[in-house]
Coordinates of C-alpha atoms in Angstrom, one line a residue:
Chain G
X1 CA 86.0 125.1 73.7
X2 CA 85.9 122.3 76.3
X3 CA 88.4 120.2 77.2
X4 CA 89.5 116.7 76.2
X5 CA 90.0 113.9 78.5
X6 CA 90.8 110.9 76.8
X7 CA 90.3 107.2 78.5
X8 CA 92.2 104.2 76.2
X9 CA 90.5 100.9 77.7
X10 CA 90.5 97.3 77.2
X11 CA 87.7 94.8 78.1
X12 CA 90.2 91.8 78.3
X13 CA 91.6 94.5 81.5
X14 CA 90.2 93.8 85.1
X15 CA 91.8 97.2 86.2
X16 CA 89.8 98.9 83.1
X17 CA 86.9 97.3 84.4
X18 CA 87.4 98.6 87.9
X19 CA 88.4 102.3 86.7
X20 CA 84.9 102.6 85.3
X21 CA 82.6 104.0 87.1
X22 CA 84.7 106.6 88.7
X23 CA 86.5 107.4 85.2
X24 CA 82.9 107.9 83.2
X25 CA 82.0 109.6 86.8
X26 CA 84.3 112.0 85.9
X27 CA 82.2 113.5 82.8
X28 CA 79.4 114.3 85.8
X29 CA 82.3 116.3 88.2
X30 CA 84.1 117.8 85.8
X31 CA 83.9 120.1 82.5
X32 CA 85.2 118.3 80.4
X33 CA 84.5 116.1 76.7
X34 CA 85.3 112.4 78.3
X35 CA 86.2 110.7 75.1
X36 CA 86.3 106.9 75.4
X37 CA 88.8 105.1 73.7
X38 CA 88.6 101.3 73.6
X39 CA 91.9 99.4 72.5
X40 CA 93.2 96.0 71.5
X41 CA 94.1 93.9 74.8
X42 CA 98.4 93.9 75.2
X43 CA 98.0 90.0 74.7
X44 CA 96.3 90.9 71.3
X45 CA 99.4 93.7 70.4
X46 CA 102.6 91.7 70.8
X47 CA 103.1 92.5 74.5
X48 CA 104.1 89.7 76.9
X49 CA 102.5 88.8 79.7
X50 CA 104.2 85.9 81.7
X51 CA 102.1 84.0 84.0
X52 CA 103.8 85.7 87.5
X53 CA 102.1 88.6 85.7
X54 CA 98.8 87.7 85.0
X55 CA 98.3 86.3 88.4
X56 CA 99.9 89.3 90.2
X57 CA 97.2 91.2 88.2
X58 CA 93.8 89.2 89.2
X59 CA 95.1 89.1 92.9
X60 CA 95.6 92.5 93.0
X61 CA 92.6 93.9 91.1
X62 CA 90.8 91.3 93.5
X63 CA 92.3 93.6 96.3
X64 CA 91.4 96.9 94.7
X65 CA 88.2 96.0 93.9
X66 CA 87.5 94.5 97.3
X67 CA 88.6 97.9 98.3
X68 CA 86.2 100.0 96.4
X69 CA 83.3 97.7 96.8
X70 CA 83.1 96.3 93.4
X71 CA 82.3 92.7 92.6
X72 CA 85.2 90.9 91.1
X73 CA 86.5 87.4 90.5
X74 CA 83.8 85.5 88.3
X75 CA 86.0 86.0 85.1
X76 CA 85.0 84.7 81.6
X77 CA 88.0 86.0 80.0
X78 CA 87.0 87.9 77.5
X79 CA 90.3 87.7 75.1
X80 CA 90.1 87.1 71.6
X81 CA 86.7 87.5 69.2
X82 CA 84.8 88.5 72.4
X83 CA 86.6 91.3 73.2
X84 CA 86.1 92.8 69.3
X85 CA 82.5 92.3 70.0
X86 CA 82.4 94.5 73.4
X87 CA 84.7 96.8 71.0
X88 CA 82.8 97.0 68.1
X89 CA 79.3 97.7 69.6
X90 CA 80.5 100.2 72.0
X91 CA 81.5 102.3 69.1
X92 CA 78.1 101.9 68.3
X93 CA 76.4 102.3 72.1
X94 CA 78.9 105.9 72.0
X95 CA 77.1 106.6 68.7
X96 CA 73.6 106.2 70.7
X97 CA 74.6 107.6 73.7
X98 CA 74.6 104.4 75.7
X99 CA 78.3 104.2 76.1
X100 CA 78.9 104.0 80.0
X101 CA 76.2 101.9 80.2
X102 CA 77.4 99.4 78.0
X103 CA 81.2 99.4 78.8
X104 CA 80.4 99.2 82.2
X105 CA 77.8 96.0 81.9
X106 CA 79.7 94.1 79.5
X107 CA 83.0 94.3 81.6
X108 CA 81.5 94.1 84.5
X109 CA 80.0 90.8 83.0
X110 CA 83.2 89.2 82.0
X111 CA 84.8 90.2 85.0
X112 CA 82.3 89.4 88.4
X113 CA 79.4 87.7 86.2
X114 CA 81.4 84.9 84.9
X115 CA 79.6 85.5 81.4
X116 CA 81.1 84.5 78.1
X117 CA 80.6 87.5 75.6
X118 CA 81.6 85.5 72.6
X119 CA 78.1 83.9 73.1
X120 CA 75.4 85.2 71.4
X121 CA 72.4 84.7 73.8
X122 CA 74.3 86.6 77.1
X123 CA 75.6 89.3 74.9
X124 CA 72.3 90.1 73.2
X125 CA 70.7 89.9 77.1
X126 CA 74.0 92.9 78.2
X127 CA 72.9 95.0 75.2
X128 CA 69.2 95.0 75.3
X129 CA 69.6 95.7 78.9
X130 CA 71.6 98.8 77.9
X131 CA 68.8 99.7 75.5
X132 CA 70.6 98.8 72.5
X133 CA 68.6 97.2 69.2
X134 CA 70.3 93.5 69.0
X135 CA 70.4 93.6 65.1
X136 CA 72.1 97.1 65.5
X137 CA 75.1 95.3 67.5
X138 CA 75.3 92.1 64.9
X139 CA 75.9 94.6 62.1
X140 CA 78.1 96.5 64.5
X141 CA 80.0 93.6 65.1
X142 CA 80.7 93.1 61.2
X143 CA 81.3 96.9 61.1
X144 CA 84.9 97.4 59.2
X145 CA 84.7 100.9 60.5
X146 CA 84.4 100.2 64.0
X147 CA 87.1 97.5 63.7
X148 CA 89.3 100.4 62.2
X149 CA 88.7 102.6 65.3
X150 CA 89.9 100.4 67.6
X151 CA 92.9 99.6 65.3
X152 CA 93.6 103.9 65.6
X153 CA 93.2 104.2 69.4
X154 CA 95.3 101.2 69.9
X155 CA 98.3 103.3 67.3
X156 CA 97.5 106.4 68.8
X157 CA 98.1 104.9 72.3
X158 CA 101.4 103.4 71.3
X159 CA 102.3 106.7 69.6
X160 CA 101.9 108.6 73.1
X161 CA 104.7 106.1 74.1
X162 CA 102.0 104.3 76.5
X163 CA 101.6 101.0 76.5
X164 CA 99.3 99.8 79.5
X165 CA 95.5 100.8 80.4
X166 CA 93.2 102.3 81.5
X167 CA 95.3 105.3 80.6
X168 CA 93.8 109.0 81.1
X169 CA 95.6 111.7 78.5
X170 CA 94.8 115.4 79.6
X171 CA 96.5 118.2 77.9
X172 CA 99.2 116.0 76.9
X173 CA 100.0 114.6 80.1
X174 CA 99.6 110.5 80.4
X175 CA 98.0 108.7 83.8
X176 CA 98.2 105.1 83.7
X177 CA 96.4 103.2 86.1
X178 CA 93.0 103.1 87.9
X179 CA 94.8 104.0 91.3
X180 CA 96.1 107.3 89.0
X181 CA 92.6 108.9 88.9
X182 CA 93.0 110.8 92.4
X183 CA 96.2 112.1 90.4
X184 CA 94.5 113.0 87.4
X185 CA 91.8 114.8 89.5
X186 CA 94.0 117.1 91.4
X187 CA 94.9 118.5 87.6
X188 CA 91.5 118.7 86.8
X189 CA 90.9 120.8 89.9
X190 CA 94.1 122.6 89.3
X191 CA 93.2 123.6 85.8
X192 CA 89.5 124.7 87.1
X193 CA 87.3 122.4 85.8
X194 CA 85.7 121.0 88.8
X195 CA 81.5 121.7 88.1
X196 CA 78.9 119.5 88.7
X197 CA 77.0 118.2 85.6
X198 CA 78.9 120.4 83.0
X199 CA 81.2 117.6 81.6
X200 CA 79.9 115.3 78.2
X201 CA 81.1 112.5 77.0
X202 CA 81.9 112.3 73.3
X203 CA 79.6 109.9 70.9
Chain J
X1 CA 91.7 74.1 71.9
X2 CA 88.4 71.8 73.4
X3 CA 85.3 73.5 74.9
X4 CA 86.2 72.2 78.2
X5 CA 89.8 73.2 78.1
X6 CA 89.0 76.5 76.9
X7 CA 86.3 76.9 80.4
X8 CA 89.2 76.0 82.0
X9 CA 91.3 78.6 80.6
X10 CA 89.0 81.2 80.0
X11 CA 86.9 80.9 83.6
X12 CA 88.3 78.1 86.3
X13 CA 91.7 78.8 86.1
X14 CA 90.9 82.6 87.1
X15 CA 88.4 82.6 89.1
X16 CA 90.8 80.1 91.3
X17 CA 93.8 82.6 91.5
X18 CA 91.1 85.1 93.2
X19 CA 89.1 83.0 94.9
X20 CA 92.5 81.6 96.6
X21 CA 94.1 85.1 97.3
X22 CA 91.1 85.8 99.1
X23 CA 91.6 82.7 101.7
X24 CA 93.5 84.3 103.9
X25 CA 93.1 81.7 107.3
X26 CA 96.5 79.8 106.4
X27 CA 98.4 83.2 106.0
X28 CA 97.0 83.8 109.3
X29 CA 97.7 80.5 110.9
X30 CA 101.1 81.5 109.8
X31 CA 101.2 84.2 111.2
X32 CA 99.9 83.4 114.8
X33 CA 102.4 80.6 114.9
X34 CA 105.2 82.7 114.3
X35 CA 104.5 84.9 116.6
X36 CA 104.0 82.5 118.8
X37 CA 107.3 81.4 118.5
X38 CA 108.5 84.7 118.9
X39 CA 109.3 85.1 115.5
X40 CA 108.7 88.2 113.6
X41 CA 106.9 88.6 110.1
X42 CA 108.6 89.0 107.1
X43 CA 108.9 91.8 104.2
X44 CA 111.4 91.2 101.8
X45 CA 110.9 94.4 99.1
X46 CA 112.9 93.0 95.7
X47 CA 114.1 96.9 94.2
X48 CA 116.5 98.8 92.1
X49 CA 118.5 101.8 92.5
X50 CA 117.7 102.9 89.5
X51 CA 113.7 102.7 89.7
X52 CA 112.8 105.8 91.1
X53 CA 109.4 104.0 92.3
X54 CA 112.2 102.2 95.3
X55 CA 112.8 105.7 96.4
X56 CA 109.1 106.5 96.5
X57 CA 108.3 102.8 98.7
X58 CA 110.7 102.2 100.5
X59 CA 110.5 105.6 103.8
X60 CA 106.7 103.6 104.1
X61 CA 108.1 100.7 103.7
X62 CA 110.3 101.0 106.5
X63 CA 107.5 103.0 109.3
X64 CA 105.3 100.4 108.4
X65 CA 107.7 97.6 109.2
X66 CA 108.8 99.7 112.3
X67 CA 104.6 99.8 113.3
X68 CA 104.5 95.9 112.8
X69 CA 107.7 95.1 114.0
X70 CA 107.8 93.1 111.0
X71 CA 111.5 92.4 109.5
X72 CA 112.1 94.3 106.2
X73 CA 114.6 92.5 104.1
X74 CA 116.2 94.3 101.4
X75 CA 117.0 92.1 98.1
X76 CA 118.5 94.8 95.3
X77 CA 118.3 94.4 92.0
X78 CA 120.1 95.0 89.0
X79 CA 118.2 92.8 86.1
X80 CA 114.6 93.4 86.2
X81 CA 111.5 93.2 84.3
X82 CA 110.1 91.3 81.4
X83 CA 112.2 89.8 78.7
X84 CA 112.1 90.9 75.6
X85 CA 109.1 93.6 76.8
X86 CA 109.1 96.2 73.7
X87 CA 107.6 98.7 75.9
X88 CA 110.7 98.5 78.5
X89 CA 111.8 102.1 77.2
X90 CA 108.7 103.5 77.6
X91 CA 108.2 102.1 80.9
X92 CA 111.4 103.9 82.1
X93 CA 110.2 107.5 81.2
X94 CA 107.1 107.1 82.4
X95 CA 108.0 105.9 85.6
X96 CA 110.0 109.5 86.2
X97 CA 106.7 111.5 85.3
X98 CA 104.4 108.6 87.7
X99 CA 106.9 108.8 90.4
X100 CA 107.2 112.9 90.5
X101 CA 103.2 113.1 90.7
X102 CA 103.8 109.9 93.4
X103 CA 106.4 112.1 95.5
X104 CA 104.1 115.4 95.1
X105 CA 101.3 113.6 97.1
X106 CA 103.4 113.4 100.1
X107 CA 105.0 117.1 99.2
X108 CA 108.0 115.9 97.9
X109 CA 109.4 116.7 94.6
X110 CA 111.6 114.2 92.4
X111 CA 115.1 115.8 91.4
X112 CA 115.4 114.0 87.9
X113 CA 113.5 113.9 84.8
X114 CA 115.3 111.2 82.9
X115 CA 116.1 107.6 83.3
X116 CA 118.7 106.0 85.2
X117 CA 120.7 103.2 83.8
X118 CA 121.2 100.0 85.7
X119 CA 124.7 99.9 85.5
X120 CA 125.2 103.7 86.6
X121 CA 124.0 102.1 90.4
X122 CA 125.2 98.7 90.2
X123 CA 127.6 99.7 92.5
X124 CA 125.2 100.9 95.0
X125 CA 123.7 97.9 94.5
X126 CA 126.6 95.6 95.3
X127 CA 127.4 97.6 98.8
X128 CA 124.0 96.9 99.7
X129 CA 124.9 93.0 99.3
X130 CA 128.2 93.7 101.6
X131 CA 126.3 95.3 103.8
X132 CA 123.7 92.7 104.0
X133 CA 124.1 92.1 107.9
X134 CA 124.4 95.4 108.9
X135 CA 121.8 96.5 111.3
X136 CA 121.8 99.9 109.7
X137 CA 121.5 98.8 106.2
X138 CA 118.0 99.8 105.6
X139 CA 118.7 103.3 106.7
X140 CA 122.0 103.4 104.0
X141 CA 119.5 102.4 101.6
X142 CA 117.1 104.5 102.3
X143 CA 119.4 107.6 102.4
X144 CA 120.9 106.5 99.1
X145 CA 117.5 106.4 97.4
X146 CA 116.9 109.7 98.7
X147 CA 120.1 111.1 97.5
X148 CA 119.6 109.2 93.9
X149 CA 116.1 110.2 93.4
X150 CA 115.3 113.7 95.2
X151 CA 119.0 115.3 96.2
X152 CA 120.3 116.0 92.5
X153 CA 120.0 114.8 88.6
X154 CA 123.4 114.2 88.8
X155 CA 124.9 110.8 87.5
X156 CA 125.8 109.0 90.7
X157 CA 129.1 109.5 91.7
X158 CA 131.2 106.6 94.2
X159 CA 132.8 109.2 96.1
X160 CA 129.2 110.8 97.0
X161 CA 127.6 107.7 98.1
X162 CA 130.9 106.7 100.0
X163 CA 129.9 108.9 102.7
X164 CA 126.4 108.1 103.0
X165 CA 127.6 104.3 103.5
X166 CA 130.2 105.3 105.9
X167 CA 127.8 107.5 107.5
X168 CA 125.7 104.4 108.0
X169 CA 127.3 101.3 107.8
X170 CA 130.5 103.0 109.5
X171 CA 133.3 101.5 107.4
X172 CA 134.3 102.4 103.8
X173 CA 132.5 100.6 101.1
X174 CA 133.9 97.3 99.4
X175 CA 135.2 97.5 95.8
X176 CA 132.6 95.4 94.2
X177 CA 133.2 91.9 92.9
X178 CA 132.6 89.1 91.3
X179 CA 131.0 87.5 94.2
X180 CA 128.4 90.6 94.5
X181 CA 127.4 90.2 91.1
X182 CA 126.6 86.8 91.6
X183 CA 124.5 87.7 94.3
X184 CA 122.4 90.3 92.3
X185 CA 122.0 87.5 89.9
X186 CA 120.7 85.5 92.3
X187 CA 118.3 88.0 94.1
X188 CA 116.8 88.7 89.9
X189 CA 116.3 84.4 90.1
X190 CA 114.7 84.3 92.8
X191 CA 112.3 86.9 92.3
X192 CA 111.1 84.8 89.7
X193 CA 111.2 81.8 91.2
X194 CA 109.1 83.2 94.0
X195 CA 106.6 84.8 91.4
X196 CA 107.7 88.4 90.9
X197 CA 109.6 90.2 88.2
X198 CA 109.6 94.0 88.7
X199 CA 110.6 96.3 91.2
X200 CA 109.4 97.7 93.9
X201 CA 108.4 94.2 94.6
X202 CA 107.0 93.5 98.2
X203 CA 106.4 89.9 99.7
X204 CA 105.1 90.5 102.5
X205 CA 103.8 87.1 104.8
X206 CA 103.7 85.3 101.1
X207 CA 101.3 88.1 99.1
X208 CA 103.2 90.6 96.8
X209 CA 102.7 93.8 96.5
X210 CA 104.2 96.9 94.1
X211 CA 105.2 98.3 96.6
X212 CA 105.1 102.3 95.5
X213 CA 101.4 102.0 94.9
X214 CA 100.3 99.7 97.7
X215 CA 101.6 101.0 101.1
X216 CA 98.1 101.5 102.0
X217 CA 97.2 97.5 101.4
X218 CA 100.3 96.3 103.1
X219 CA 99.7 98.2 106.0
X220 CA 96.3 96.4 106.0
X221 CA 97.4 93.3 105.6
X222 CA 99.5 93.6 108.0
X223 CA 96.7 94.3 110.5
X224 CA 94.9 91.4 109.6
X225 CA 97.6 89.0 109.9
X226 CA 97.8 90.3 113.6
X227 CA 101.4 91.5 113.2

């Protein structure tokens, strides 16, 4: 039986959006079942955030993502009823098998597009792109189900004793933090799992 | 909330904090200037003995200061963190099990696997503000953190860490006082004030930096600035 790696993400975080493309990368390097686990943002779960925070985090994700050559810094902030709906339909873009491709466009389009996802006419333009139906994603977005998903990663999260994201959980072990993957890979070396193409990611 | 003010919630006020961060000329104007005047750039790293993230930062901390001959200020720390955060606990722990993969990148290995209290090195933390002249207090520090973090799980002991400051500072330690707790006080207010509120915290020419995770990006910056 394959492994598990599970990846708890938020769309309202700019260090989720940059851990992206190398996490879902990791389903092509690695033998393992990626499963994707989208959450409610920490400003949406009773966490606070001061100001000296949220600052310190946009500057520095500005610096990371400088680093790995990823546009950042047009933000639409995302917080709110447009982060259910990236939420809700990429329950339903895993279901499809369109789930990388959607998580990564629709943060990637808060974060360095400067588009407002709570708006109907962008958001239907980030799905059909994706190859997702536009009708599917309205009745995803009124999915109780879905919404229900999101509430259990968000518990199961908590009930690790984590807190922040992205967070990777491999065999019980937690790394939280984009800048924690290089970590997370030397495990996944360790343990033997390092083959090209074997890995899936879960719908 | 109106459209507009939620545009400039939602998009302006963001995208300014980037876009700014990413001017750096007046940080370098700065920075000529300074050294123009012979004066040396600053680091001041805001940290607590009892964050095991300090002992990770602060050996880099200190090479990279040497490289840029920049002056590394040491501000300790007692109070730290986020009011009222509910996941202050869980922060602790995982900072032991972050830190021990942190330490095993550089082939070091972490000697404890739970939590320090604040209060078990407050003392430590109130010799470092007697000692705040010294020319050899980074090295005490340094040492300290070593000892704390990667010599033994031990609960710190006064008499151990006696000789480490003798060692270094060459004189007994202080009993500590009213005076040095006022000081750590102060040190917690003005991380705020400046804009900070955890440690490892790193200001380095004006930018912060956590300093466990960004050695790399200091160093950089440091380049750029010319120092």
């Amino acid at each position: 039986m394959r492994d598990t790696l599970e990846y708890f993400f938020s769309f309202r975080s700019p260090y989720s959006y940059i851990s992206g493309p190398r996490a879902f990368d990791l389903a092509k390097r690695y033998n393992i079942e990626l499963v994707w686990r989208g959450v409610r943002p920490m400003a949406m779960r009773g966490q606070p955030l001061p100001r000296s925070k949220q600052f310190y985090i946009l500057r520095d994700t500005a610096r990371e993502a400088d680093r790995l050559g990823m546009p950042f810094g047009k933000i639409h902030d995302p917080l709110g009823e447009g982060v259910w709906r990236c939420l809700t339909i990429a329950e339903l873009a895993k279901a499809q098998g369109r789930l990388s491709e959607f998580v990564l466009a629709a943060s990637r389009a808060s974060w360095a597009e400067g588009i407002d996802v709570n708006l109907d006419a962008p958001l239907r333009a980030i799905c059909e792109k994706v190859g997702l139906n536009w009708n599917d994603c309205v009745a995803a977005i009124a999915n109780a189900e879905f919404r229900q998903r999101v509430e259990e990663n968000t518990a199961r999260l908590s009930q690790l004793g984590q807190w922040g994201v992205p967070t990777f959980l491999f065999r019980g072990e937690a790394f939280w933090g984009q800048d924690r993957i290089q970590d997370l890979e030397a495990v996944l070396t360790a343990a033997g799992l390092a083959a090209p193409n074997a890995g899936t990611i879960a719908k | 909330m109106s459209a507009v003010t939620e545009y400039l919630r939602r998009a302006v006020a963001p995208r300014l904090v980037v876009g700014l961060s990413r001017k750096r000329g007046l940080q370098q104007l700065r920075a000529a200037f300074r050294r123009a005047l012979g004066l040396r750039t600053n680091i001041e790293l805001f940290f607590a003995f009892d964050d095991p993230y300090a002992a990770i930062a602060l050996p880099g901390l200190i090479e990279i200061a040497a490289a840029h001959n920049a002056k590394l200020n040491l501000l300790p720390l007692i109070a730290r963190g986020i009011d009222g955060d509910p996941a202050a606990t869980q922060r602790s722990v995982h900072a032991i099990t972050d830190s021990r993969r942190l330490a095993q990148r550089n082939g070091r290995t972490l000697a404890r696997n739970t939590p320090l209290a604040a209060e078990d090195c407050a003392f430590l933390a109130a010799w470092t503000i007697a000692a705040a002249q010294h020319p050899n207090l980074n090295s005490f520090v340094a040492d300290a953190l070593a000892q704390l973090w990667f010599g033994s799980d031990a609960l710190p002991s006064a008499d151990t860490y006696a000789a480490i400051y003798q060692q270094h500072i060459g004189a007994l330690p202080p009993a500590v006082t009213a005076e040095h707790r006022a000081s750590l006080a102060s040190n917690t207010a003005l991380l705020k004030k400046l804009g900070h509120w955890e440690s490892p915290a790193a200001r380095v020419a004006g930018e912060w930096y956590f300093a466990h995770e960004r050695l790399v990006q200091i160093d950089a910056h440091l380049r750029a600035l010319g120092a």
